[in-house]
Amino acid sequence: MKIFCSRANPTTGSVEWLEEDEHYDYHQEIARSSYADMLHDKDRVFKPMADAAVKIVEKNGFSDKIKVINKHSTEVTIGPEGDMPCRANILVTELFDTELIGEGALPSYEHAHRHLVEENCEAVPHRATVYAQLVESRRMWSWNKLFPIHVQTSLGEQVIVPPMDLESCPGAPSVCDIQLNQVSPADFTVLSDVLPMFSIDFSKQVSSSAACHSRRFEPLTSGRAQVVLSWWDIEMDPEGKIKCTMAPFWAHSDPEEMQWRDHWMQCVYFLPQEEPVMQGSALYLVAHHDDYCVWYSLQRTSPEKNERVRQMRPVCDCQAHLLWNRPRFGEINDQDRTDRYVQALRTVLKPDSVCLCVSDGSLLSVLAHHLGVEQVFTVESSAASHKLLRKIFKANHLEDKINIIEKRPELLTNEDLQGRKVSLLLGEPFFTTSLLPWHNLYFWYVRTAVDQHLGPGAMVMPQAASLHAVVVEFRDLWRIRSPCGDCEGFDVHIMDDMIKRALDFRESREAEPHPLWEYPCRSLSEPWQILTFDFRQPVPLQPLCAEGTVELRRPGQSHAAVLWMEYHLIPECTLSTGLLEPADPEGGCCWNPHCKQAVYFFSPAPDPRALLGGPRTVSYAVEFHPDTGDIVMEFRHADTPD
């Protein structure tokens, strides 16, 4: 049976209805999950999906000992006619996320102790402890606050300042979870020791009520408290002899034996405001939590004496944290990136230019104004971005200098532009609906839609874009696609086969976005350009195609092809969303930290002979379909059969 699914096309901006298999959503969930990564985690206690679990239990000969109940635990019944004949005396769970409690562990444990297990039962894991460390970090702070942006003009330096409510806003309520081991120690200054903030004994009654826990400490050095780094560990047994820790390398008892994980990482929390701290002057770090979230505050007096400690979960009230995610904040705060736009704009702007800016929540219109453009229009299709930019313009006394048009750019009229013809169409391009690098080709479709509003000889910036790729060997990320086979003596080939079948579905074979600065890899090939897109011309009617082979010049396991876009603002100035510089002699890659790159994993797994070196090639075929905006691709080892 087939079903119709609606899909918002991020490239063309249209809503499409597609015919899909009735199990489409199910297969997408399986294909995009990290179940394999979890099973490769040797320290982990896990609960496979119920439908696969039944088959795995049967195949391993435990059908008479293990009963799989396909229910949420809060729906399980006890009694002669219930799911369980009596309360259990051992509670085995895995309810944790990177934040520990973000998947509802507290209410689930609370219910289990009240309704499903005996008093004084044993629990596996037995105990969890949350740790925190206070740091100063301009890099991480730039993911949460808008910094002043400096613009060099012919009249001297202009500064774009953030509105006061952006300065005072506590930020987004969600945790920022990252691979903290990939943040350079040079990017932060440690202000405190590692502090155990609170523990939860899972063998006793657990409460999901809001609470706070404080730790007194003396700063190790003076600085500005901005960020709390946090992680947790779990003790499997009551004596704490078997432990699983998420600690980053500098806080790990044995860094050489660290287990890589992508399902559990580390947390970055932002204090509501940065605060100066003095070495040796005692403070209190307070961890707050409700039933699902954790957040932190810094107090100068004992929490027992401070009624303000029990504060509510931070919520954004400035709009910026609703519109810009953490990487986008970092991108806007990147002064080097801003300087390159300024450099390119100087070459194309004239005093009588009429500029139309098309990007979501972009400050390019402010740059154009400061560089002397006569009239600037910016299109913001969402109410949130419209409201945010009005605040920024007002804070910089530009509310009557830049015209904001709140509508989709395809719907622009001559009246919206006050009867003027556009001499410069400007974009970063950046759109909040974009998931993969080429989704920002929406700018090309906008350029085509507004063609009637462009004056004779109008300039478009960027002038063009190009799609690039490189073949890589991942240090760890390959594990999320690697079959498990056997896990602690259990044959789980059934789950491997289920994931493989899911990956055979159309969309599951496509590239997937990953921020590769968090996932080290080596390039095995030289990067190459696949397709170019000329923004000076409307979107063509015919597809753009490229195919060929690329030689792998370094030995190693070729796990995937990585793809990204490069935007050619002008011939002399290009911005890359992927590789920022040539690979080092060993193939080490430096990726744009503000963008996600597209990863196309090879299937089947690479031939082990690849480790032996010798001439190897990867073939590719890539096609851009202008009618749908889709880029269809296939990469394979040249000797892989069809």
XYZ file of C-alpha atoms in Angstrom:
642
model
C 0.000 0.000 0.000
C 1.205 3.529 -0.782
C 0.597 6.713 1.223
C 0.986 10.403 0.399
C 3.442 12.405 2.529
C 3.767 16.165 2.489
C 7.284 17.591 2.458
C 8.459 21.170 2.592
C 11.165 21.446 -0.040
C 13.947 23.543 1.569
C 15.603 24.244 -1.787
C 12.643 25.453 -3.835
C 10.541 26.678 -0.905
C 7.463 24.765 -2.094
C 5.342 22.125 -0.331
C 5.276 18.811 -2.210
C 3.182 15.660 -1.908
C 5.138 12.460 -2.450
C 3.971 8.867 -2.793
C 5.752 6.669 -0.238
C 5.602 3.109 1.086
C 3.211 2.758 4.057
C 6.178 1.900 6.309
C 8.132 4.981 5.180
C 8.223 6.726 8.580
C 9.165 3.490 10.330
C 12.102 2.866 8.016
C 13.295 6.467 8.330
C 13.319 6.157 12.116
C 15.341 2.934 11.987
C 17.757 4.123 9.326
C 18.526 7.414 11.073
C 18.752 5.989 14.598
C 21.963 5.377 16.529
C 21.017 1.924 17.785
C 24.174 0.400 16.324
C 26.300 3.061 18.002
C 24.661 2.197 21.338
C 25.385 -1.506 20.970
C 29.011 -0.838 20.087
C 29.270 0.945 23.459
C 30.906 -1.763 25.578
C 30.056 -0.004 28.870
C 26.338 0.397 28.155
C 23.235 -1.367 29.479
C 20.649 -1.218 26.661
C 17.017 -2.038 25.779
C 16.527 -2.769 22.045
C 13.331 -1.931 20.263
C 10.497 -4.224 21.269
C 9.798 -5.725 17.858
C 13.450 -6.606 17.290
C 13.850 -7.678 20.922
C 11.231 -10.424 20.618
C 13.045 -11.988 17.667
C 16.464 -11.587 19.265
C 15.250 -13.196 22.499
C 13.820 -16.120 20.539
C 16.928 -16.583 18.388
C 19.156 -16.651 21.463
C 17.007 -19.258 23.238
C 15.531 -17.116 26.021
C 11.839 -17.103 25.062
C 10.940 -19.080 28.198
C 12.857 -16.665 30.454
C 12.351 -13.182 28.944
C 8.980 -11.580 28.217
C 8.983 -8.452 26.070
C 6.183 -6.029 27.005
C 5.623 -3.586 24.172
C 4.365 -0.716 26.355
C 5.575 2.395 28.051
C 6.524 1.439 31.610
C 3.813 3.709 33.043
C 1.217 1.552 31.249
C 2.450 -1.798 32.601
C -0.023 -3.596 34.878
C 0.676 -5.872 37.859
C -1.400 -8.871 38.980
C -2.713 -12.265 37.837
C -4.236 -10.789 34.675
C -1.587 -8.105 34.246
C 1.594 -7.786 32.238
C 3.628 -8.888 35.284
C 2.338 -11.331 37.939
C 3.977 -9.407 40.792
C 6.288 -6.508 41.557
C 9.910 -6.956 40.487
C 12.873 -7.013 42.871
C 15.414 -5.864 40.289
C 14.988 -2.727 38.157
C 17.111 -2.651 34.986
C 16.774 0.478 32.870
C 18.377 2.722 30.276
C 16.477 6.001 30.272
C 19.321 8.471 29.911
C 20.354 11.107 27.428
C 23.369 13.421 27.357
C 21.711 15.559 30.051
C 20.899 12.382 32.081
C 17.259 13.304 32.762
C 16.158 14.732 29.398
C 14.345 11.568 28.251
C 12.087 11.500 31.311
C 14.211 9.316 33.582
C 12.971 10.963 36.803
C 9.192 10.529 36.291
C 9.762 7.023 34.885
C 11.791 5.936 37.925
C 9.317 7.653 40.223
C 6.437 5.663 38.719
C 8.385 2.395 38.710
C 9.166 2.605 42.430
C 5.568 3.422 43.264
C 3.910 0.820 41.072
C 6.279 -1.771 39.552
C 9.067 -2.780 41.970
C 9.391 -3.896 45.575
C 10.690 -1.617 48.288
C 14.478 -1.916 48.706
C 14.827 -3.426 45.247
C 18.164 -3.467 43.483
C 18.615 -1.205 40.457
C 20.973 -1.517 37.493
C 22.440 1.009 37.058
C 22.535 1.711 40.778
C 23.523 5.375 40.942
C 24.247 8.393 38.727
C 26.297 11.491 39.535
C 26.278 14.770 37.607
C 29.533 16.790 37.473
C 30.158 20.393 36.473
C 33.111 22.668 35.776
C 32.952 26.451 35.439
C 34.927 27.980 32.554
C 35.484 31.181 30.627
C 35.277 30.682 26.875
C 34.849 33.378 24.253
C 34.274 30.678 21.629
C 31.458 28.928 23.493
C 29.992 32.205 24.766
C 29.732 33.278 21.106
C 27.203 30.446 20.654
C 24.822 32.181 23.060
C 25.247 35.985 22.835
C 25.487 38.477 19.982
C 28.838 40.269 20.084
C 29.445 43.791 18.732
C 30.291 43.520 15.028
C 32.920 45.869 13.588
C 32.594 47.241 10.057
C 35.454 49.158 8.445
C 34.088 51.858 6.148
C 35.506 54.857 4.278
C 34.236 57.043 7.131
C 35.943 54.969 9.804
C 34.840 52.039 11.933
C 31.141 51.413 12.499
C 29.970 49.012 15.234
C 26.763 46.987 15.113
C 25.672 46.678 18.751
C 23.205 44.111 20.136
C 19.911 45.331 21.644
C 19.707 45.449 25.422
C 17.183 42.611 25.632
C 19.615 40.344 23.746
C 22.248 41.266 26.320
C 19.959 40.447 29.242
C 18.216 37.393 27.766
C 19.087 34.144 29.625
C 19.159 32.251 26.335
C 17.603 29.070 25.000
C 16.259 26.572 27.545
C 17.694 23.527 25.745
C 21.078 22.049 26.557
C 23.926 22.361 24.044
C 25.285 18.819 23.684
C 28.596 18.394 21.878
C 31.674 16.192 21.598
C 33.555 18.209 24.198
C 36.783 16.323 23.520
C 36.986 18.132 20.174
C 37.014 21.599 21.781
C 40.623 22.701 22.069
C 41.810 23.416 25.645
C 43.077 26.703 24.212
C 39.427 27.707 23.654
C 38.545 27.910 27.348
C 40.013 28.821 30.734
C 39.135 26.552 33.649
C 37.773 28.565 36.597
C 36.887 25.729 38.978
C 37.737 22.167 39.819
C 35.371 19.449 38.636
C 32.465 19.618 41.094
C 30.096 16.707 41.851
C 26.762 18.520 41.785
C 24.184 15.860 42.661
C 23.615 12.116 42.700
C 20.530 9.941 42.180
C 20.193 6.511 43.835
C 17.982 4.513 41.492
C 17.405 1.731 44.033
C 15.388 4.116 46.230
C 12.279 6.212 45.577
C 13.092 8.920 43.002
C 11.358 12.292 42.863
C 10.658 14.240 39.684
C 9.952 17.436 41.608
C 12.035 20.534 40.883
C 15.138 20.846 43.049
C 18.475 22.645 43.278
C 21.891 21.512 44.492
C 24.809 23.829 45.313
C 28.550 23.438 45.699
C 30.851 25.957 47.321
C 34.151 26.469 45.506
C 37.028 28.905 45.227
C 37.894 29.992 41.661
C 41.255 28.664 40.472
C 41.964 31.922 38.655
C 40.300 35.271 38.066
C 38.184 35.651 34.963
C 34.658 35.910 33.630
C 32.323 33.033 34.456
C 30.323 32.273 31.308
C 29.893 28.575 30.702
C 29.337 25.401 32.727
C 30.663 22.159 31.240
C 28.804 19.138 32.563
C 28.694 15.355 32.268
C 27.678 12.346 34.332
C 28.729 8.880 35.280
C 26.749 5.833 36.355
C 27.722 3.082 38.791
C 26.217 -0.235 37.762
C 26.583 -1.941 41.156
C 26.064 -0.762 44.765
C 29.806 -0.875 45.501
C 30.647 1.302 42.484
C 33.122 -1.204 41.063
C 31.590 -1.104 37.571
C 31.409 2.453 36.312
C 30.497 4.114 32.999
C 31.612 7.748 32.660
C 30.990 10.499 30.115
C 33.919 12.567 31.409
C 35.994 14.433 28.792
C 39.632 13.454 28.461
C 41.013 15.974 30.961
C 38.684 14.677 33.687
C 38.867 10.983 32.767
C 40.690 8.516 35.018
C 42.151 6.696 32.001
C 42.074 8.878 28.848
C 43.763 6.196 26.752
C 40.837 3.820 27.328
C 38.001 6.270 26.678
C 34.946 4.818 24.958
C 33.728 6.932 22.030
C 30.018 7.656 22.065
C 27.640 9.710 19.967
C 24.442 8.866 21.840
C 25.865 10.272 25.108
C 28.174 13.259 24.854
C 28.823 16.226 27.155
C 26.733 19.283 27.995
C 27.461 22.977 27.602
C 25.274 25.274 29.723
C 25.361 29.056 29.495
C 24.994 31.161 32.606
C 22.192 33.752 32.291
C 24.860 36.483 32.349
C 28.636 36.421 32.464
C 29.991 37.327 35.887
C 33.469 38.369 37.057
C 35.110 35.982 39.539
C 38.217 36.486 41.642
C 40.759 33.796 42.403
C 40.221 32.413 45.899
C 36.985 34.351 46.526
C 34.375 31.706 47.410
C 31.237 31.282 45.275
C 28.383 28.801 44.970
C 27.607 26.956 41.740
C 23.967 25.875 41.746
C 22.495 23.094 39.599
C 18.735 23.417 39.134
C 16.515 20.794 37.588
C 12.881 20.027 36.970
C 11.558 16.715 35.653
C 13.316 17.011 32.275
C 15.902 19.817 32.253
C 19.032 20.977 34.077
C 20.349 24.544 34.252
C 22.947 26.412 36.301
C 23.387 29.686 38.147
C 26.226 31.292 40.064
C 25.562 32.672 43.561
C 27.785 34.770 45.810
C 26.025 33.776 49.043
C 24.933 30.450 50.475
C 21.797 29.197 48.698
C 20.220 28.472 52.076
C 20.278 32.223 52.738
C 19.161 33.273 49.273
C 15.479 33.027 48.396
C 16.243 33.762 44.716
C 18.022 30.465 44.173
C 14.903 28.496 43.254
C 14.559 30.234 39.934
C 12.525 29.070 36.928
C 14.008 27.381 33.910
C 15.587 30.017 31.596
C 13.452 30.912 28.593
C 14.417 33.133 25.658
C 12.511 36.414 25.659
C 14.534 38.237 22.974
C 13.559 36.116 19.907
C 17.189 35.656 18.847
C 17.596 32.245 20.488
C 14.385 31.100 18.816
C 15.618 32.158 15.374
C 19.361 31.466 15.593
C 20.693 28.142 16.813
C 24.090 27.910 18.534
C 26.159 27.426 15.338
C 24.331 30.362 13.741
C 25.217 32.612 16.686
C 28.838 31.560 16.221
C 28.664 32.254 12.493
C 27.232 35.761 12.938
C 29.865 36.494 15.608
C 32.710 35.390 13.304
C 34.452 38.700 12.631
C 36.732 37.218 9.944
C 33.660 36.038 8.031
C 32.082 39.494 8.321
C 35.295 41.104 7.045
C 35.179 38.943 3.919
C 31.629 40.037 3.126
C 32.690 43.644 3.643
C 35.673 43.127 1.333
C 33.433 41.686 -1.390
C 30.694 44.299 -0.941
C 33.162 47.161 -1.431
C 33.865 45.931 -4.951
C 30.224 45.792 -6.094
C 28.477 48.634 -4.253
C 27.932 52.123 -5.613
C 26.493 55.166 -3.798
C 23.273 54.947 -5.826
C 22.879 51.176 -5.375
C 19.491 49.729 -4.459
C 20.164 46.593 -2.449
C 17.762 43.700 -1.775
C 18.923 41.249 0.921
C 17.493 37.737 1.026
C 18.608 35.502 3.928
C 16.934 34.574 7.207
C 17.837 36.836 10.121
C 20.897 38.183 8.338
C 22.836 41.361 9.135
C 24.066 41.824 5.554
C 21.602 44.689 5.121
C 23.359 46.579 7.939
C 26.746 46.013 6.293
C 25.380 47.330 3.001
C 23.996 50.442 4.702
C 27.237 51.206 6.534
C 29.132 50.846 3.251
C 27.094 53.667 1.705
C 24.200 52.053 -0.188
C 21.471 54.557 -1.055
C 18.522 52.269 -0.310
C 18.404 48.855 1.387
C 15.517 46.383 1.492
C 15.643 43.123 3.429
C 13.099 40.311 3.101
C 12.111 38.409 6.255
C 9.427 35.799 5.734
C 8.932 34.892 9.409
C 7.444 37.079 12.123
C 10.251 36.092 14.521
C 13.052 37.252 12.214
C 11.098 40.399 11.339
C 10.703 41.273 15.032
C 14.351 40.499 15.836
C 15.762 42.621 13.023
C 13.546 45.541 14.007
C 15.107 45.400 17.485
C 18.624 45.311 16.054
C 17.925 48.175 13.647
C 16.423 50.265 16.447
C 19.389 49.640 18.758
C 21.652 50.924 15.965
C 19.397 53.862 14.959
C 18.655 52.302 11.590
C 14.888 51.794 11.828
C 14.277 54.459 9.165
C 17.329 53.516 7.082
C 16.572 49.888 6.177
C 13.202 48.694 4.860
C 11.991 45.313 6.157
C 9.560 43.448 3.917
C 7.678 40.693 5.779
C 6.675 38.218 3.087
C 8.120 35.374 1.071
C 10.546 36.779 -1.531
C 8.681 35.037 -4.360
C 5.690 37.270 -3.579
C 7.514 40.601 -3.842
C 5.722 43.346 -5.733
C 6.889 46.572 -7.314
C 5.101 48.431 -4.500
C 7.160 46.574 -1.876
C 10.289 47.999 -3.495
C 8.763 51.491 -3.693
C 8.926 51.386 -7.471
C 12.723 50.967 -7.497
C 14.688 48.431 -9.527
C 17.246 46.362 -7.615
C 20.885 46.876 -8.600
C 22.326 44.381 -6.071
C 20.676 41.146 -4.926
C 22.499 40.057 -1.795
C 22.449 36.837 0.228
C 24.783 34.933 2.552
C 22.906 32.673 1.680
C 21.390 31.232 4.890
C 17.892 29.866 5.480
C 16.620 28.295 8.685
C 14.877 25.469 6.812
C 18.153 24.217 5.327
C 19.439 20.890 6.629
C 21.935 19.893 3.949
C 24.518 22.269 2.432
C 22.794 22.552 -0.941
C 19.416 23.454 0.551
C 20.606 27.062 0.593
C 20.328 26.928 -3.198
C 16.905 28.313 -2.355
C 18.683 31.636 -2.957
C 18.971 30.670 -6.643
C 15.214 30.085 -6.844
C 14.602 33.433 -5.163
C 16.953 35.087 -7.645
C 14.885 33.528 -10.444
C 11.582 34.611 -8.876
C 12.661 38.260 -8.463
C 14.264 38.511 -11.907
C 11.596 41.020 -12.988
C 12.667 43.342 -10.161
C 16.344 43.415 -11.174
C 17.495 46.458 -13.080
C 19.767 46.424 -16.158
C 23.256 45.219 -15.216
C 22.152 44.204 -11.714
C 24.731 42.358 -9.648
C 24.086 39.192 -7.661
C 26.229 38.263 -4.657
C 27.240 35.519 -4.283
C 27.828 35.335 -8.003
C 27.984 31.534 -7.977
C 28.225 28.439 -5.814
C 29.945 25.107 -6.251
C 29.474 21.635 -4.767
C 32.633 19.918 -3.529
C 33.491 16.488 -2.118
C 36.288 14.507 -0.524
C 36.556 10.835 0.451
C 37.359 10.330 4.130
C 38.199 7.796 6.797
C 36.453 8.569 10.096
C 38.147 7.923 13.382
C 34.856 7.049 15.082
C 31.752 8.221 13.221
C 31.759 5.086 11.043
C 30.448 3.175 14.078
C 26.927 4.556 13.637
C 26.644 2.561 10.398
C 28.664 -0.497 11.423
C 26.838 -3.838 11.956
C 26.898 -5.158 15.531
C 26.692 -8.903 14.919
C 27.307 -10.040 18.485
C 26.814 -7.958 21.632
C 27.917 -9.392 24.992
C 27.194 -12.904 23.723
C 23.824 -12.002 22.211
C 23.330 -12.560 18.487
C 21.763 -9.302 17.226
C 22.064 -9.932 13.486
C 18.287 -9.505 13.323
C 18.662 -5.848 14.234
C 21.527 -5.442 11.742
C 19.297 -6.841 8.991
C 16.418 -4.583 9.996
C 18.637 -1.482 9.775
C 20.033 -2.641 6.423
C 16.513 -3.032 5.010
C 15.608 0.428 6.283
C 18.686 1.886 4.598
C 17.469 0.506 1.270
C 14.662 3.060 1.278
C 15.176 6.067 -1.012
C 15.669 8.926 1.447
C 17.674 6.796 3.875
C 20.346 6.352 1.217
C 20.867 10.071 0.921
C 23.585 12.077 2.601
C 23.017 13.100 6.203
C 24.190 16.280 7.976
C 26.956 16.154 10.607
C 29.098 18.920 12.164
C 32.429 17.352 11.246
C 34.533 19.570 13.519
C 33.184 17.231 16.220
C 34.067 14.046 14.294
C 37.745 13.766 13.290
C 38.523 12.228 9.935
C 41.336 11.875 7.403
C 40.975 12.742 3.738
C 41.931 9.835 1.485
C 41.416 11.750 -1.758
C 42.057 15.285 -2.843
C 38.931 17.456 -2.657
C 37.243 17.988 -6.001
C 34.556 20.205 -7.466
C 31.461 18.381 -8.704
C 28.932 20.989 -9.885
C 28.739 24.777 -10.262
C 25.638 26.962 -9.980
C 25.687 30.362 -11.684
C 23.511 32.743 -9.664
C 23.944 35.466 -12.271
C 21.515 33.484 -14.424
C 18.069 32.087 -13.524
C 17.728 28.423 -12.552
C 18.122 26.400 -15.780
C 15.396 24.167 -17.140
C 17.677 21.198 -17.720
C 19.392 19.089 -15.022
C 23.039 19.615 -14.141
C 24.983 16.372 -14.132
C 28.471 15.187 -13.242
C 30.062 11.762 -13.031
C 33.533 10.345 -12.862
C 36.078 8.652 -10.649
C 38.479 9.948 -8.039
C 41.689 8.301 -6.925
C 42.330 7.614 -3.247
C 45.853 8.872 -2.603
C 46.235 7.835 1.047
C 45.851 4.362 2.569
C 42.933 3.823 4.929
C 39.318 2.691 5.195
C 37.171 4.820 2.894
C 34.039 5.212 4.990
C 32.217 8.062 3.260
C 32.212 10.954 0.849
C 31.791 14.346 2.518
C 30.106 17.138 0.540
C 29.826 20.885 1.077
C 29.111 24.121 -0.739
C 31.427 27.001 -1.530
C 30.012 30.456 -2.276
C 31.899 32.701 -4.659
C 30.978 36.191 -3.477
C 33.182 37.683 -6.178
C 35.942 35.981 -8.203
C 38.542 36.981 -5.589
C 36.542 35.978 -2.480
C 35.073 32.559 -1.693
C 33.443 31.263 1.502
C 33.526 27.524 2.209
C 30.977 25.680 4.327
C 33.307 22.680 4.428
C 37.082 22.404 4.279
C 38.745 25.644 5.332
C 42.295 24.741 4.299
C 44.191 21.945 2.535
C 44.571 18.714 4.491
C 47.785 18.201 6.417
C 50.310 15.556 5.209
C 48.482 12.802 7.127
C 45.114 13.858 5.714
C 43.834 15.729 8.772
C 40.894 17.995 7.940
C 39.902 21.429 9.227
C 36.139 21.939 8.876
C 33.993 25.057 9.095
C 32.736 24.922 12.725
C 29.562 26.912 11.992
C 28.134 24.545 9.376
C 27.068 20.953 9.030
C 28.590 19.008 6.185
C 26.802 16.248 4.235
C 28.068 12.696 4.800
C 27.320 9.974 2.261
C 28.293 6.649 3.809
C 29.493 3.987 1.412
C 27.386 0.843 1.198
C 28.402 -1.908 1.505
C 31.201 -1.405 4.030
C 34.638 -0.725 2.513
C 36.807 -3.635 1.465
C 39.453 -4.420 4.151
C 41.985 -4.598 1.306
C 41.840 -0.813 1.266
C 44.134 -0.833 4.269
C 46.871 -2.362 2.131
C 47.133 0.748 -0.018
C 47.691 0.632 -3.756
C 45.616 2.289 -6.487
C 41.985 2.615 -5.457
C 39.191 4.661 -6.923
C 35.710 5.841 -6.022
C 33.129 6.463 -8.732
C 30.407 9.065 -8.415
C 27.322 10.291 -10.233
C 25.570 13.486 -9.128
C 22.529 15.149 -10.702
C 20.791 18.407 -9.796
C 17.103 18.456 -10.733
C 15.977 22.076 -11.156
C 12.266 21.231 -11.105
C 12.449 19.804 -7.561
C 15.712 21.298 -6.285
C 16.905 17.798 -5.378
C 20.474 16.656 -5.735
C 20.570 12.920 -6.381
C 23.894 11.224 -5.858
C 25.632 7.915 -5.690
C 29.171 7.185 -4.546
C 30.672 3.733 -4.565
C 33.984 1.969 -4.587
C 34.815 1.437 -8.223
C 35.041 -2.354 -7.817
C 31.678 -2.602 -5.968
C 29.128 -4.580 -8.019
C 25.810 -2.925 -8.931
